[in-house]
Coordinates of C-alpha atoms in Angstrom, one line a residue:
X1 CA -49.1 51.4 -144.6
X2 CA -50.4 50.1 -148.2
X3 CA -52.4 52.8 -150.2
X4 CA -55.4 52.0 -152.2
X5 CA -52.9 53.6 -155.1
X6 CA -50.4 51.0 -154.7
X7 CA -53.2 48.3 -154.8
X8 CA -53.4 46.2 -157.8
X9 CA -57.0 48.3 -159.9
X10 CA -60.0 46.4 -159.4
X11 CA -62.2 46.3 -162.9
X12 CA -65.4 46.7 -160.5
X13 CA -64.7 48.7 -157.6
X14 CA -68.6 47.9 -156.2
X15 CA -67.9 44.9 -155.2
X16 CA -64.7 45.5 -153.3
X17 CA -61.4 44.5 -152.7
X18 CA -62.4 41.5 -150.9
X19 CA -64.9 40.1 -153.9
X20 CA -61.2 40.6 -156.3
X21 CA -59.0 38.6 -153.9
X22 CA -61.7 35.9 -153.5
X23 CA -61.7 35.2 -157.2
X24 CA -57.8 35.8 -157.5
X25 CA -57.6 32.5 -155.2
X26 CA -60.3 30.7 -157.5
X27 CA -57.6 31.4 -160.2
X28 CA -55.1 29.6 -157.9
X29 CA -57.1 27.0 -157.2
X30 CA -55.7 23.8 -159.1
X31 CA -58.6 20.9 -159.0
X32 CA -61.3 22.3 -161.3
X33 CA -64.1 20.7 -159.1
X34 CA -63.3 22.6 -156.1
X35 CA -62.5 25.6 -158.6
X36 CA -65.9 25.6 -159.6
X37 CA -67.2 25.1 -155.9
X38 CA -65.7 28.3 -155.2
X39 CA -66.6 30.6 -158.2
X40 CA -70.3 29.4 -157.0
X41 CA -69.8 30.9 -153.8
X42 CA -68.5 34.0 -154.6
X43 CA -71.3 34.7 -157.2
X44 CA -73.5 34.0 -154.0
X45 CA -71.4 36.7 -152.1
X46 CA -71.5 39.1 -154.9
X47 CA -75.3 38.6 -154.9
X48 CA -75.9 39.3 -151.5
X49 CA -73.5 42.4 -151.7
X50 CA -75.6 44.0 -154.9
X51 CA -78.7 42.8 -154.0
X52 CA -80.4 45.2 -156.4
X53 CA -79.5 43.3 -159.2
X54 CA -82.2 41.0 -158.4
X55 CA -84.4 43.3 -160.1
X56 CA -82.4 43.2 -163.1
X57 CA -83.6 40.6 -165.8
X58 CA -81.2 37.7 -166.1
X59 CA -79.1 38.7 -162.6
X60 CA -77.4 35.7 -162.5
X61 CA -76.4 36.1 -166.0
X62 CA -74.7 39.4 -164.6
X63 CA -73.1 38.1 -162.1
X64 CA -71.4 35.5 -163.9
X65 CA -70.5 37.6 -166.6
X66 CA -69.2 40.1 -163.4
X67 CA -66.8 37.1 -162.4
X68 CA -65.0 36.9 -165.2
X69 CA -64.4 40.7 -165.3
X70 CA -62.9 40.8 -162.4
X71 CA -60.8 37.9 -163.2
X72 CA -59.5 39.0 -166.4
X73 CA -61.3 36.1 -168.0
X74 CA -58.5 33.9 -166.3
X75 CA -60.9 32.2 -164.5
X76 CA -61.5 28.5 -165.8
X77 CA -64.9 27.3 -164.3
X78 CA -68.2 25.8 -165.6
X79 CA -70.8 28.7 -166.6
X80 CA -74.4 28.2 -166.7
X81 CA -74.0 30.9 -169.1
X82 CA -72.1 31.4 -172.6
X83 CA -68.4 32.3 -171.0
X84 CA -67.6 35.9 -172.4
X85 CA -64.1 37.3 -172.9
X86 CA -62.6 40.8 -173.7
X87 CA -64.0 41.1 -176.9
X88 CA -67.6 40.6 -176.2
X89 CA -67.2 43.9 -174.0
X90 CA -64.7 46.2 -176.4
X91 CA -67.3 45.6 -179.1
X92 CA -68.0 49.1 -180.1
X93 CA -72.4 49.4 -180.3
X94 CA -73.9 50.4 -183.6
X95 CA -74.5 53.9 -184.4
X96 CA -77.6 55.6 -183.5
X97 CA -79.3 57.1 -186.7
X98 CA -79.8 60.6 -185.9
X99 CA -82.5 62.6 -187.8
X100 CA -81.3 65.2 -190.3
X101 CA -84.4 66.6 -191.2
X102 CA -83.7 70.2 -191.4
X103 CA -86.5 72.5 -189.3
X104 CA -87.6 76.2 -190.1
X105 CA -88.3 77.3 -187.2
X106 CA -87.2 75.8 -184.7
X107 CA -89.3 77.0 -181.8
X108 CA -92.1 75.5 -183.6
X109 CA -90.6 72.0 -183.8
X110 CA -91.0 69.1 -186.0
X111 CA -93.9 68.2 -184.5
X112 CA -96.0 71.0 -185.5
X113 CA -95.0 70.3 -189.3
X114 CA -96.5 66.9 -189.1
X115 CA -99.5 68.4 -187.7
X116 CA -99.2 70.8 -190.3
X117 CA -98.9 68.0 -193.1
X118 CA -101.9 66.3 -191.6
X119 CA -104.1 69.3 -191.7
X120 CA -103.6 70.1 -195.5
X121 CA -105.1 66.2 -196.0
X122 CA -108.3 67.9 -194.7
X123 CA -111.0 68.6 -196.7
X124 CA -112.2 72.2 -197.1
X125 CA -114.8 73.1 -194.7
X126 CA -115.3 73.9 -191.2
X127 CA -113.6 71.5 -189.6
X128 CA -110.5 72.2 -191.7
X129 CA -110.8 76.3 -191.1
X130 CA -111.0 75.3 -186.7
X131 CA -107.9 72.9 -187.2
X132 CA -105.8 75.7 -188.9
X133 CA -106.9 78.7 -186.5
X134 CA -106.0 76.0 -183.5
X135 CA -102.4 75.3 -185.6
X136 CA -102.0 79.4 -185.7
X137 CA -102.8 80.1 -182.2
X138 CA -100.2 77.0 -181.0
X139 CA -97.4 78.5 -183.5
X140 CA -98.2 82.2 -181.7
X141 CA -98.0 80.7 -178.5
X142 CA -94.4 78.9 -179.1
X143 CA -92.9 82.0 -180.4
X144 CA -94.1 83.9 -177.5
X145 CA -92.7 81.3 -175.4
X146 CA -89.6 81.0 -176.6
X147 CA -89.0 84.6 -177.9
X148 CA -89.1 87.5 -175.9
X149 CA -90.1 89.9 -178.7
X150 CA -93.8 90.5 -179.1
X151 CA -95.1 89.2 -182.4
X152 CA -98.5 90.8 -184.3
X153 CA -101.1 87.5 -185.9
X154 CA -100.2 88.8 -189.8
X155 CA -96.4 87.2 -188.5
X156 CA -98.2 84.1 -187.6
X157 CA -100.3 83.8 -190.2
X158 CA -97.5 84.3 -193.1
X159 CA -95.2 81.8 -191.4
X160 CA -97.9 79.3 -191.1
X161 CA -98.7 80.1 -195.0
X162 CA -94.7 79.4 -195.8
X163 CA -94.9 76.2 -193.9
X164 CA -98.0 74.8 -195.2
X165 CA -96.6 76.1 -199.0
X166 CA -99.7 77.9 -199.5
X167 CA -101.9 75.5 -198.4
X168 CA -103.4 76.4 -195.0
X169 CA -104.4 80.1 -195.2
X170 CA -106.3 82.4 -192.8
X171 CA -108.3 85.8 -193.3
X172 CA -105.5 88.1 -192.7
X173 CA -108.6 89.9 -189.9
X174 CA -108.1 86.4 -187.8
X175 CA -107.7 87.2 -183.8
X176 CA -105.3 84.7 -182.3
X177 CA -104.7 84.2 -178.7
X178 CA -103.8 87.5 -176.8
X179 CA -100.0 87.7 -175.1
X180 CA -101.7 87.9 -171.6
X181 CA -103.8 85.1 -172.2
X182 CA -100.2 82.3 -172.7
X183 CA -99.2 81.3 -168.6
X184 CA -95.2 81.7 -169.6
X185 CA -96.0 85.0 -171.3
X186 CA -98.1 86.1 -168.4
X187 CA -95.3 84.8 -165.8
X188 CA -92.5 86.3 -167.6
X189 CA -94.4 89.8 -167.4
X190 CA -94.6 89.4 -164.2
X191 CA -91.0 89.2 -163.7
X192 CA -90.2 91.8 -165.3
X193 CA -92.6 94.2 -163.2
X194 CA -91.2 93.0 -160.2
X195 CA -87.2 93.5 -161.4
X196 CA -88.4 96.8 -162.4
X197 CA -89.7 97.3 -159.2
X198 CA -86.6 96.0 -157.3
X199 CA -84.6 98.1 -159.6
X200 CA -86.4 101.7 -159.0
X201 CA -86.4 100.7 -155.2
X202 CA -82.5 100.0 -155.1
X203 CA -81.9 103.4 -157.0
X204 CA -83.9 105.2 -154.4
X205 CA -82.1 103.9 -151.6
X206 CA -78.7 104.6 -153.1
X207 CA -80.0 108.3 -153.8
X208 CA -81.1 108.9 -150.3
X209 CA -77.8 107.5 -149.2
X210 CA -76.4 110.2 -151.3
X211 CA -78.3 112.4 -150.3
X212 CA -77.7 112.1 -146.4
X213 CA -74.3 111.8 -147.4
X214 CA -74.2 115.3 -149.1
X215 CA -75.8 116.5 -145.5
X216 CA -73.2 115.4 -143.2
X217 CA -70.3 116.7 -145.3
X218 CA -71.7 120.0 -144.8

């Protein structure tokens, strides 16, 4: 009995064992005419086996480029397409510039900055005033969110002062949005209730189990 372990590795396993040992006999096959005759056939096979690569852009391209994986880019044939070899796939990709912009808080996000940035372009007035209570009560319900500590508007306020570098500023009297008014906050009150519940109700079962223990003992 032969064991898929003893078998020679196939670079794609997808296509199968069957797909590898048709193009190992292209490789073998001396006139270059009926060479090519062949590889064309099997890129038909390999088709019809992975037939959602016809949604892919340029699936023939794949294929072909497929083939000459498999055959350790020892197969000599005529390619509609540029013929790749082992470099064109151990080419490392560039690196992706990542952003080093450093945040203050985080559970605000960079977002809110920008909108932060955008708001002190405002000029003074009402609309300015609205935009800056909407930026306080979004900041209040982030930390909420994200923090399970309560936190009073003076917080909120201060922190939007720092970001804005003195240059969004609300009456320190401002009412933001209410705890019980934020659908997370809400939910994760909720939760708690009912573990608090669960808990006392466990505790009096284990006491009454005690207790009718205690009985029976005596």
């Amino acid at each position: 009995m032969e064991y898929n372990t003893e078998r020679p590795k196939m670079a794609i396993p997808e296509y199968g064992r069957n797909v590898q040992r048709m193009i190992e006999f292209a490789i073998s096959v001396k006139d270059r005419d009926e060479r090519n005759r062949v590889a064309r056939a099997i890129i038909s096979v390999m088709g019809q086996l992975n037939p959602h690569l016809r949604d892919v852009t340029d699936f023939k391209h794949k294929l072909w480029d497929h083939l000459f994986i498999i055959a350790d880019f020892k197969l000599d044939v005529d390619s509609p397409y540029p013929i790749p070899n082992a470099a064109t796939f151990q080419t490392k990709p560039d690196k992706v510039s990542y952003p080093d912009n450093r945040i203050r808080y985080r559970h605000y996000g960079k977002i809110l900055e920008k909108i932060i940035q955008k708001a002190i372009e405002f000029e003074e007035g009402d609309e300015k005033r609205v935009l800056t209570e909407m930026i306080a009560n979004s900041m209040k319900k982030s930390y909420l969110t994200w923090n399970r500590d309560s936190v009073t508007d003076d917080v909120i306020i201060e922190q939007l002062k720092e970001l804005s570098k003195g240059q969004l500023k609300l009456d320190p009297t401002t009412k933001l949005v209410q705890a019980s008014d934020i659908p997370v906050v809400r939910q994760q009150q909720n939760n708690n209730n009912k573990n608090n519940k669960n808990r006392n109700r466990n505790n009096r079962h284990r006491n009454n189990n005690n207790r009718n223990r205690g009985g029976k003992k005596m």
